[in-house]
Short mmCIF file of C-alpha atoms in Angstrom, two decimals:
data_model
loop_
_atom_site.label_atom_id
_atom_site.label_comp_id
_atom_site.label_asym_id
_atom_site.label_seq_id
_atom_site.Cartn_x
_atom_site.Cartn_y
_atom_site.Cartn_z
CA MET A 23 5.38 -10.61 12.42
CA TYR A 24 2.20 -11.12 14.48
CA HIS A 25 0.04 -11.50 11.37
CA ASN A 26 0.52 -10.76 7.68
CA PRO A 27 -2.77 -9.19 6.52
CA VAL A 28 -4.34 -10.85 3.48
CA LEU A 29 -5.71 -8.87 0.52
CA LEU A 30 -4.77 -5.70 2.36
CA ARG A 31 -5.00 -3.15 -0.44
CA GLN A 32 -8.01 -4.74 -2.15
CA SER A 33 -10.05 -5.01 1.05
CA VAL A 34 -9.42 -1.46 2.23
CA ASP A 35 -9.96 -0.07 -1.29
CA ASP A 36 -13.43 -1.65 -1.23
CA LEU A 37 -14.15 -0.62 2.35
CA VAL A 38 -13.25 3.05 2.72
CA THR A 39 -15.37 5.34 0.55
CA ASN A 40 -15.77 8.25 2.99
CA PRO A 41 -12.59 9.51 4.70
CA ASP A 42 -14.72 11.25 7.33
CA GLY A 43 -16.68 8.10 8.11
CA THR A 44 -16.83 5.56 10.92
CA TYR A 45 -15.47 2.08 10.23
CA VAL A 46 -15.13 -1.27 12.01
CA ASP A 47 -12.40 -3.90 11.79
CA CYS A 48 -13.97 -7.01 13.33
CA THR A 49 -10.68 -8.91 13.54
CA PHE A 50 -7.86 -6.63 14.72
CA GLY A 51 -5.12 -9.26 15.24
CA GLY A 52 -1.78 -7.62 14.46
CA GLY A 53 -3.50 -4.43 13.32
CA GLY A 54 -2.44 -4.59 9.67
CA HIS A 55 -5.87 -3.88 8.20
CA SER A 56 -6.65 -1.34 10.93
CA ARG A 57 -3.49 0.67 10.23
CA GLU A 58 -4.28 0.72 6.52
CA ILE A 59 -7.85 1.87 7.21
CA LEU A 60 -6.58 4.68 9.45
CA SER A 61 -4.20 5.79 6.71
CA ARG A 62 -7.23 6.43 4.48
CA LEU A 63 -9.23 8.42 7.07
CA SER A 64 -9.29 12.14 7.73
CA GLU A 65 -9.02 13.66 11.19
CA LYS A 66 -12.81 13.32 11.45
CA GLY A 67 -12.78 9.58 10.67
CA ARG A 68 -13.08 6.91 13.35
CA LEU A 69 -12.15 3.25 13.55
CA PHE A 70 -13.38 0.68 16.07
CA SER A 71 -11.56 -2.65 16.04
CA PHE A 72 -12.54 -5.88 17.81
CA ASP A 73 -10.46 -8.78 19.07
CA GLN A 74 -11.25 -11.30 21.79
CA ASP A 75 -7.66 -12.59 21.98
CA LEU A 76 -5.76 -10.97 24.88
CA ASP A 77 -2.51 -11.27 22.92
CA ALA A 78 -3.86 -8.87 20.29
CA LEU A 79 -4.17 -6.08 22.86
CA THR A 80 -0.38 -5.63 22.80
CA ASN A 81 -0.70 -4.40 19.20
CA THR A 82 -3.00 -1.48 19.98
CA ILE A 83 -2.56 1.72 17.93
CA ASP A 84 -1.86 5.08 19.55
CA ASP A 85 -4.24 7.23 17.53
CA PRO A 86 -7.12 9.38 18.83
CA ARG A 87 -9.32 8.14 15.98
CA PHE A 88 -8.86 4.51 17.07
CA THR A 89 -10.63 2.38 19.68
CA LEU A 90 -9.76 -1.29 20.36
CA ILE A 91 -12.59 -3.34 21.90
CA ASN A 92 -11.58 -6.59 23.63
CA GLN A 93 -14.69 -8.52 22.62
CA ASN A 94 -15.82 -11.25 20.25
CA PHE A 95 -17.38 -9.65 17.18
CA ARG A 96 -20.63 -11.45 17.95
CA PHE A 97 -21.19 -8.51 20.34
CA LEU A 98 -20.65 -6.00 17.54
CA GLU A 99 -23.89 -4.03 17.81
CA ASN A 100 -24.08 -3.68 21.59
CA SER A 101 -20.38 -2.90 21.96
CA LEU A 102 -20.60 -0.06 19.46
CA LEU A 103 -23.75 1.29 21.13
CA MET A 104 -21.78 1.49 24.39
CA HIS A 105 -19.42 3.84 22.54
CA GLY A 106 -22.32 5.91 21.20
CA ILE A 107 -22.20 4.43 17.69
CA SER A 108 -25.44 3.22 16.07
CA GLN A 109 -24.46 3.40 12.39
CA VAL A 110 -21.20 2.94 10.50
CA ASP A 111 -19.93 3.46 6.95
CA GLY A 112 -18.13 0.14 6.56
CA ILE A 113 -17.25 -3.13 8.26
CA LEU A 114 -14.31 -5.44 7.54
CA ALA A 115 -13.94 -9.01 8.81
CA ASP A 116 -10.82 -11.07 8.07
CA LEU A 117 -11.97 -14.43 9.41
CA GLY A 118 -10.04 -17.45 10.64
CA VAL A 119 -6.95 -17.89 12.80
CA SER A 120 -4.13 -15.35 12.86
CA SER A 121 -0.54 -16.28 12.01
CA HIS A 122 0.35 -15.54 15.64
CA GLN A 123 -2.22 -18.03 16.94
CA PHE A 124 -0.93 -20.72 14.58
CA ASP A 125 2.69 -20.02 15.43
CA GLU A 126 2.23 -20.02 19.21
CA ALA A 127 2.56 -23.79 19.69
CA GLU A 128 0.95 -23.86 23.14
CA ARG A 129 -2.33 -22.55 21.69
CA GLY A 130 -2.86 -25.92 19.99
CA PHE A 131 -4.05 -24.58 16.62
CA SER A 132 -1.22 -25.99 14.53
CA THR A 133 -1.00 -29.57 13.29
CA ARG A 134 2.80 -29.28 13.26
CA SER A 135 3.47 -28.90 17.00
CA ASN A 136 2.82 -31.05 20.03
CA ALA A 137 0.76 -28.92 22.39
CA PRO A 138 -2.17 -29.14 24.81
CA LEU A 139 -5.51 -29.57 23.08
CA ASP A 140 -6.73 -25.99 23.39
CA MET A 141 -7.66 -24.03 20.21
CA ARG A 142 -9.46 -21.25 22.10
CA MET A 143 -9.34 -17.84 20.46
CA ASN A 144 -10.52 -16.43 23.79
CA VAL A 145 -8.41 -18.09 26.49
CA MET A 146 -10.91 -17.01 29.15
CA GLN A 147 -13.69 -19.29 27.89
CA SER A 148 -14.18 -22.73 29.47
CA LEU A 149 -14.74 -24.86 26.35
CA ASP A 150 -11.49 -26.03 24.76
CA ALA A 151 -10.45 -28.78 22.35
CA LYS A 152 -9.54 -31.18 25.16
CA ARG A 153 -13.07 -31.01 26.53
CA VAL A 154 -14.58 -31.52 23.07
CA ILE A 155 -12.45 -34.60 22.36
CA ASN A 156 -12.79 -36.19 25.81
CA ASP A 157 -16.34 -35.27 26.83
CA TYR A 158 -18.49 -35.11 23.70
CA ASP A 159 -20.36 -38.31 22.87
CA GLU A 160 -19.78 -40.27 19.68
CA GLU A 161 -22.69 -38.76 17.79
CA GLN A 162 -21.65 -35.19 18.65
CA LEU A 163 -18.08 -35.84 17.52
CA ALA A 164 -19.22 -37.46 14.28
CA ASP A 165 -21.42 -34.46 13.47
CA ILE A 166 -18.57 -32.02 14.13
CA PHE A 167 -16.16 -33.95 11.91
CA TYR A 168 -18.72 -34.33 9.13
CA TYR A 169 -20.23 -30.85 9.06
CA TYR A 170 -17.26 -28.71 10.12
CA GLY A 171 -14.39 -30.79 8.71
CA GLU A 172 -16.26 -32.27 5.74
CA LEU A 173 -14.70 -35.64 6.60
CA ARG A 174 -16.56 -38.53 4.99
CA GLU A 175 -15.20 -41.04 7.52
CA ALA A 176 -16.57 -38.96 10.43
CA ARG A 177 -18.37 -41.80 12.21
CA LYS A 178 -15.32 -44.07 12.21
CA LEU A 179 -13.14 -41.25 13.53
CA ALA A 180 -15.58 -40.59 16.35
CA ARG A 181 -15.68 -44.31 17.25
CA ASP A 182 -11.88 -44.47 17.34
CA ILE A 183 -11.68 -41.49 19.68
CA VAL A 184 -14.38 -42.77 22.05
CA TYR A 185 -12.73 -46.21 22.15
CA HIS A 186 -9.25 -44.89 22.95
CA ARG A 187 -10.32 -42.38 25.59
CA LYS A 188 -11.90 -45.16 27.67
CA THR A 189 -8.43 -46.12 28.87
CA LYS A 190 -6.58 -42.79 28.70
CA ASN A 191 -7.50 -39.16 28.20
CA ILE A 192 -6.47 -37.52 24.94
CA ASN A 193 -4.62 -34.44 26.20
CA THR A 194 -2.35 -33.18 23.44
CA THR A 195 -2.34 -32.69 19.69
CA GLU A 196 0.12 -35.59 19.37
CA ASP A 197 -2.15 -37.86 21.45
CA LEU A 198 -4.91 -37.12 18.96
CA LYS A 199 -2.77 -37.54 15.86
CA LYS A 200 -1.39 -40.90 17.06
CA LEU A 201 -4.89 -42.38 16.92
CA PHE A 202 -4.80 -42.06 13.14
CA ASN A 203 -1.24 -43.15 12.36
CA TYR A 204 -2.67 -45.84 10.09
CA LEU A 205 -3.41 -43.21 7.43
CA PRO A 206 -1.33 -43.34 4.23
CA PRO A 207 1.34 -40.58 4.17
CA HIS A 208 -0.13 -38.80 1.14
CA LYS A 209 -3.41 -38.21 3.01
CA VAL A 210 -2.04 -37.11 6.36
CA ASN A 211 -1.65 -33.34 5.89
CA LYS A 212 -5.09 -32.73 4.39
CA PHE A 213 -6.76 -35.02 6.93
CA TYR A 214 -5.23 -33.30 9.96
CA ALA A 215 -6.04 -29.87 8.52
CA GLN A 216 -9.71 -30.86 8.19
CA LEU A 217 -9.79 -32.55 11.61
CA PHE A 218 -8.24 -29.58 13.43
CA GLN A 219 -10.49 -27.16 11.53
CA ALA A 220 -13.58 -29.07 12.67
CA ILE A 221 -12.53 -29.06 16.33
CA ARG A 222 -11.52 -25.39 16.20
CA ILE A 223 -14.85 -24.34 14.69
CA GLU A 224 -16.71 -26.16 17.48
CA VAL A 225 -14.53 -24.75 20.26
CA ASN A 226 -14.99 -21.18 19.05
CA GLN A 227 -18.52 -21.58 17.63
CA GLU A 228 -17.16 -19.89 14.53
CA LEU A 229 -20.08 -20.37 12.16
CA GLU A 230 -22.72 -19.27 14.65
CA VAL A 231 -20.61 -16.26 15.61
CA LEU A 232 -20.17 -15.37 11.92
CA LYS A 233 -23.92 -15.51 11.33
CA GLU A 234 -24.60 -13.29 14.34
CA MET A 235 -22.01 -10.76 13.16
CA LEU A 236 -23.37 -10.64 9.60
CA VAL A 237 -26.92 -9.92 10.78
CA GLN A 238 -25.70 -7.20 13.13
CA ALA A 239 -23.46 -5.74 10.41
CA TYR A 240 -26.50 -5.30 8.18
CA ASN A 241 -28.39 -3.63 11.02
CA ILE A 242 -25.75 -1.00 11.74
CA LEU A 243 -24.49 -0.24 8.24
CA LYS A 244 -25.72 3.01 6.75
CA PRO A 245 -27.45 2.79 3.37
CA GLU A 246 -24.68 2.28 0.81
CA GLY A 247 -22.36 1.22 3.65
CA ARG A 248 -19.91 -1.54 2.78
CA LEU A 249 -19.38 -5.02 4.23
CA VAL A 250 -16.08 -6.69 3.29
CA VAL A 251 -15.46 -10.29 4.39
CA ILE A 252 -12.35 -12.41 3.81
CA SER A 253 -12.97 -16.12 4.44
CA TYR A 254 -10.67 -19.14 4.33
CA HIS A 255 -12.82 -22.21 3.87
CA SER A 256 -16.00 -23.12 2.02
CA LEU A 257 -18.22 -23.25 5.12
CA GLU A 258 -17.57 -19.58 5.89
CA ASP A 259 -17.65 -18.49 2.27
CA ARG A 260 -21.04 -20.14 1.62
CA LEU A 261 -22.59 -18.29 4.56
CA VAL A 262 -21.12 -14.96 3.44
CA LYS A 263 -22.11 -15.49 -0.20
CA ARG A 264 -25.72 -16.38 0.65
CA PHE A 265 -26.10 -13.53 3.13
CA LEU A 266 -24.77 -10.94 0.70
CA LYS A 267 -27.13 -12.30 -1.94
CA ASN A 268 -30.41 -12.24 -0.04
CA GLY A 269 -29.82 -11.61 3.66
CA MET A 270 -30.47 -15.28 4.52
CA PHE A 271 -28.35 -18.30 5.42
CA GLU A 272 -30.72 -21.02 4.30
CA GLY A 273 -33.99 -21.37 2.42
CA GLU A 274 -35.16 -19.08 -0.34
CA PRO A 275 -36.40 -15.47 -0.09
CA GLU A 276 -40.00 -14.57 -0.79
CA ARG A 277 -40.44 -13.54 -4.44
CA ASP A 278 -43.01 -11.34 -6.12
CA ILE A 279 -45.15 -12.48 -9.05
CA TYR A 280 -42.28 -11.66 -11.41
CA GLY A 281 -39.82 -13.85 -9.53
CA ASN A 282 -37.91 -10.92 -8.01
CA TYR A 283 -36.86 -10.76 -4.36
CA LYS A 284 -35.66 -8.02 -2.05
CA LYS A 285 -31.87 -7.89 -2.04
CA ALA A 286 -29.88 -7.06 1.08
CA PHE A 287 -26.71 -5.98 -0.71
CA GLU A 288 -25.43 -5.08 -4.14
CA LEU A 289 -22.25 -7.01 -4.86
CA VAL A 290 -19.20 -4.98 -5.86
CA LYS A 291 -18.04 -7.96 -7.94
CA SER A 292 -20.07 -11.05 -8.80
CA LYS A 293 -17.16 -13.41 -8.06
CA ALA A 294 -14.93 -13.59 -5.02
CA ILE A 295 -11.57 -11.80 -5.13
CA ILE A 296 -8.59 -14.08 -4.47
CA PRO A 297 -4.91 -13.26 -3.82
CA ASP A 298 -2.57 -13.19 -6.80
CA ASP A 299 0.42 -15.50 -7.20
CA LYS A 300 2.81 -12.92 -5.75
CA GLU A 301 0.86 -12.57 -2.51
CA ILE A 302 0.53 -16.35 -2.13
CA GLU A 303 4.27 -16.74 -2.67
CA GLU A 304 4.96 -14.16 0.05
CA ASN A 305 2.27 -15.45 2.42
CA SER A 306 1.24 -19.08 1.98
CA ARG A 307 -1.71 -18.64 4.36
CA ALA A 308 -3.34 -16.41 1.76
CA ARG A 309 -3.76 -19.38 -0.57
CA SER A 310 -7.35 -20.23 0.41
CA ALA A 311 -8.59 -16.67 0.96
CA LYS A 312 -11.73 -15.37 -0.75
CA MET A 313 -12.98 -11.79 -0.40
CA ARG A 314 -16.53 -10.65 -1.01
CA THR A 315 -17.87 -7.11 -0.75
CA GLY A 316 -21.48 -5.97 -0.51
CA ILE A 317 -23.02 -2.49 -0.56
CA LYS A 318 -26.08 -2.22 1.66
CA ILE A 319 -29.20 -1.40 -0.35
#
């Protein structure tokens, strides 16, 4: 299977409120969410799905109501305008890396396989993990590891990498992992997961892209339109949670004399929805998923 969609029923239940409406799936992947959305739409409904990964294009759906756009969802607003769409009824984004991208060893996303340092979701872009590890200076690397991987030993890790690459380039995932073979076995899995996450976020500019998409989503949603976001780590979830609360990513909104502020969305549920034990058992990658849904005010 290309990708096992997470929180499939719950996300589409929250998303589709008008069968005749126009909807967006920001992360097409294997098309699981898109197919479920289409199953809820009438003949008048329309679905536009985005994916920057060329591999995802092989999963396209033969349906006159469906359009697949081979673009990063940071170009959401302009891409839809090119198709004559200025407002939509709902937007879904299932963030993170697809099962297919993890399982294709040569893509370099997985900590389990020896592969070239790549980690590009869009293989046409120039920046890859090899360039980050071999060309970024020590301070840049330390910031990436600290802010994107939440690694407390970020500065030491950056020093180790800069020291070792003086004599030989770090070209593969195994080259990188060997630099830290001094770690105790019980810490290895979590450490590599955080390290690879940090590099991947930098390569794909994931947090900046997410912020751009969220702002554009608000712009093009109709009043009472729905934004559904499934995230997989705390950095994404914090951005989504804050934006749904007050339309901002940092700072505090301006309040009136009574302490009230203008809300961007009404939350469908105050707490994030998480997969149940059965779904996690069937799909271990669902374990860290959190879903939040907002209704545009």
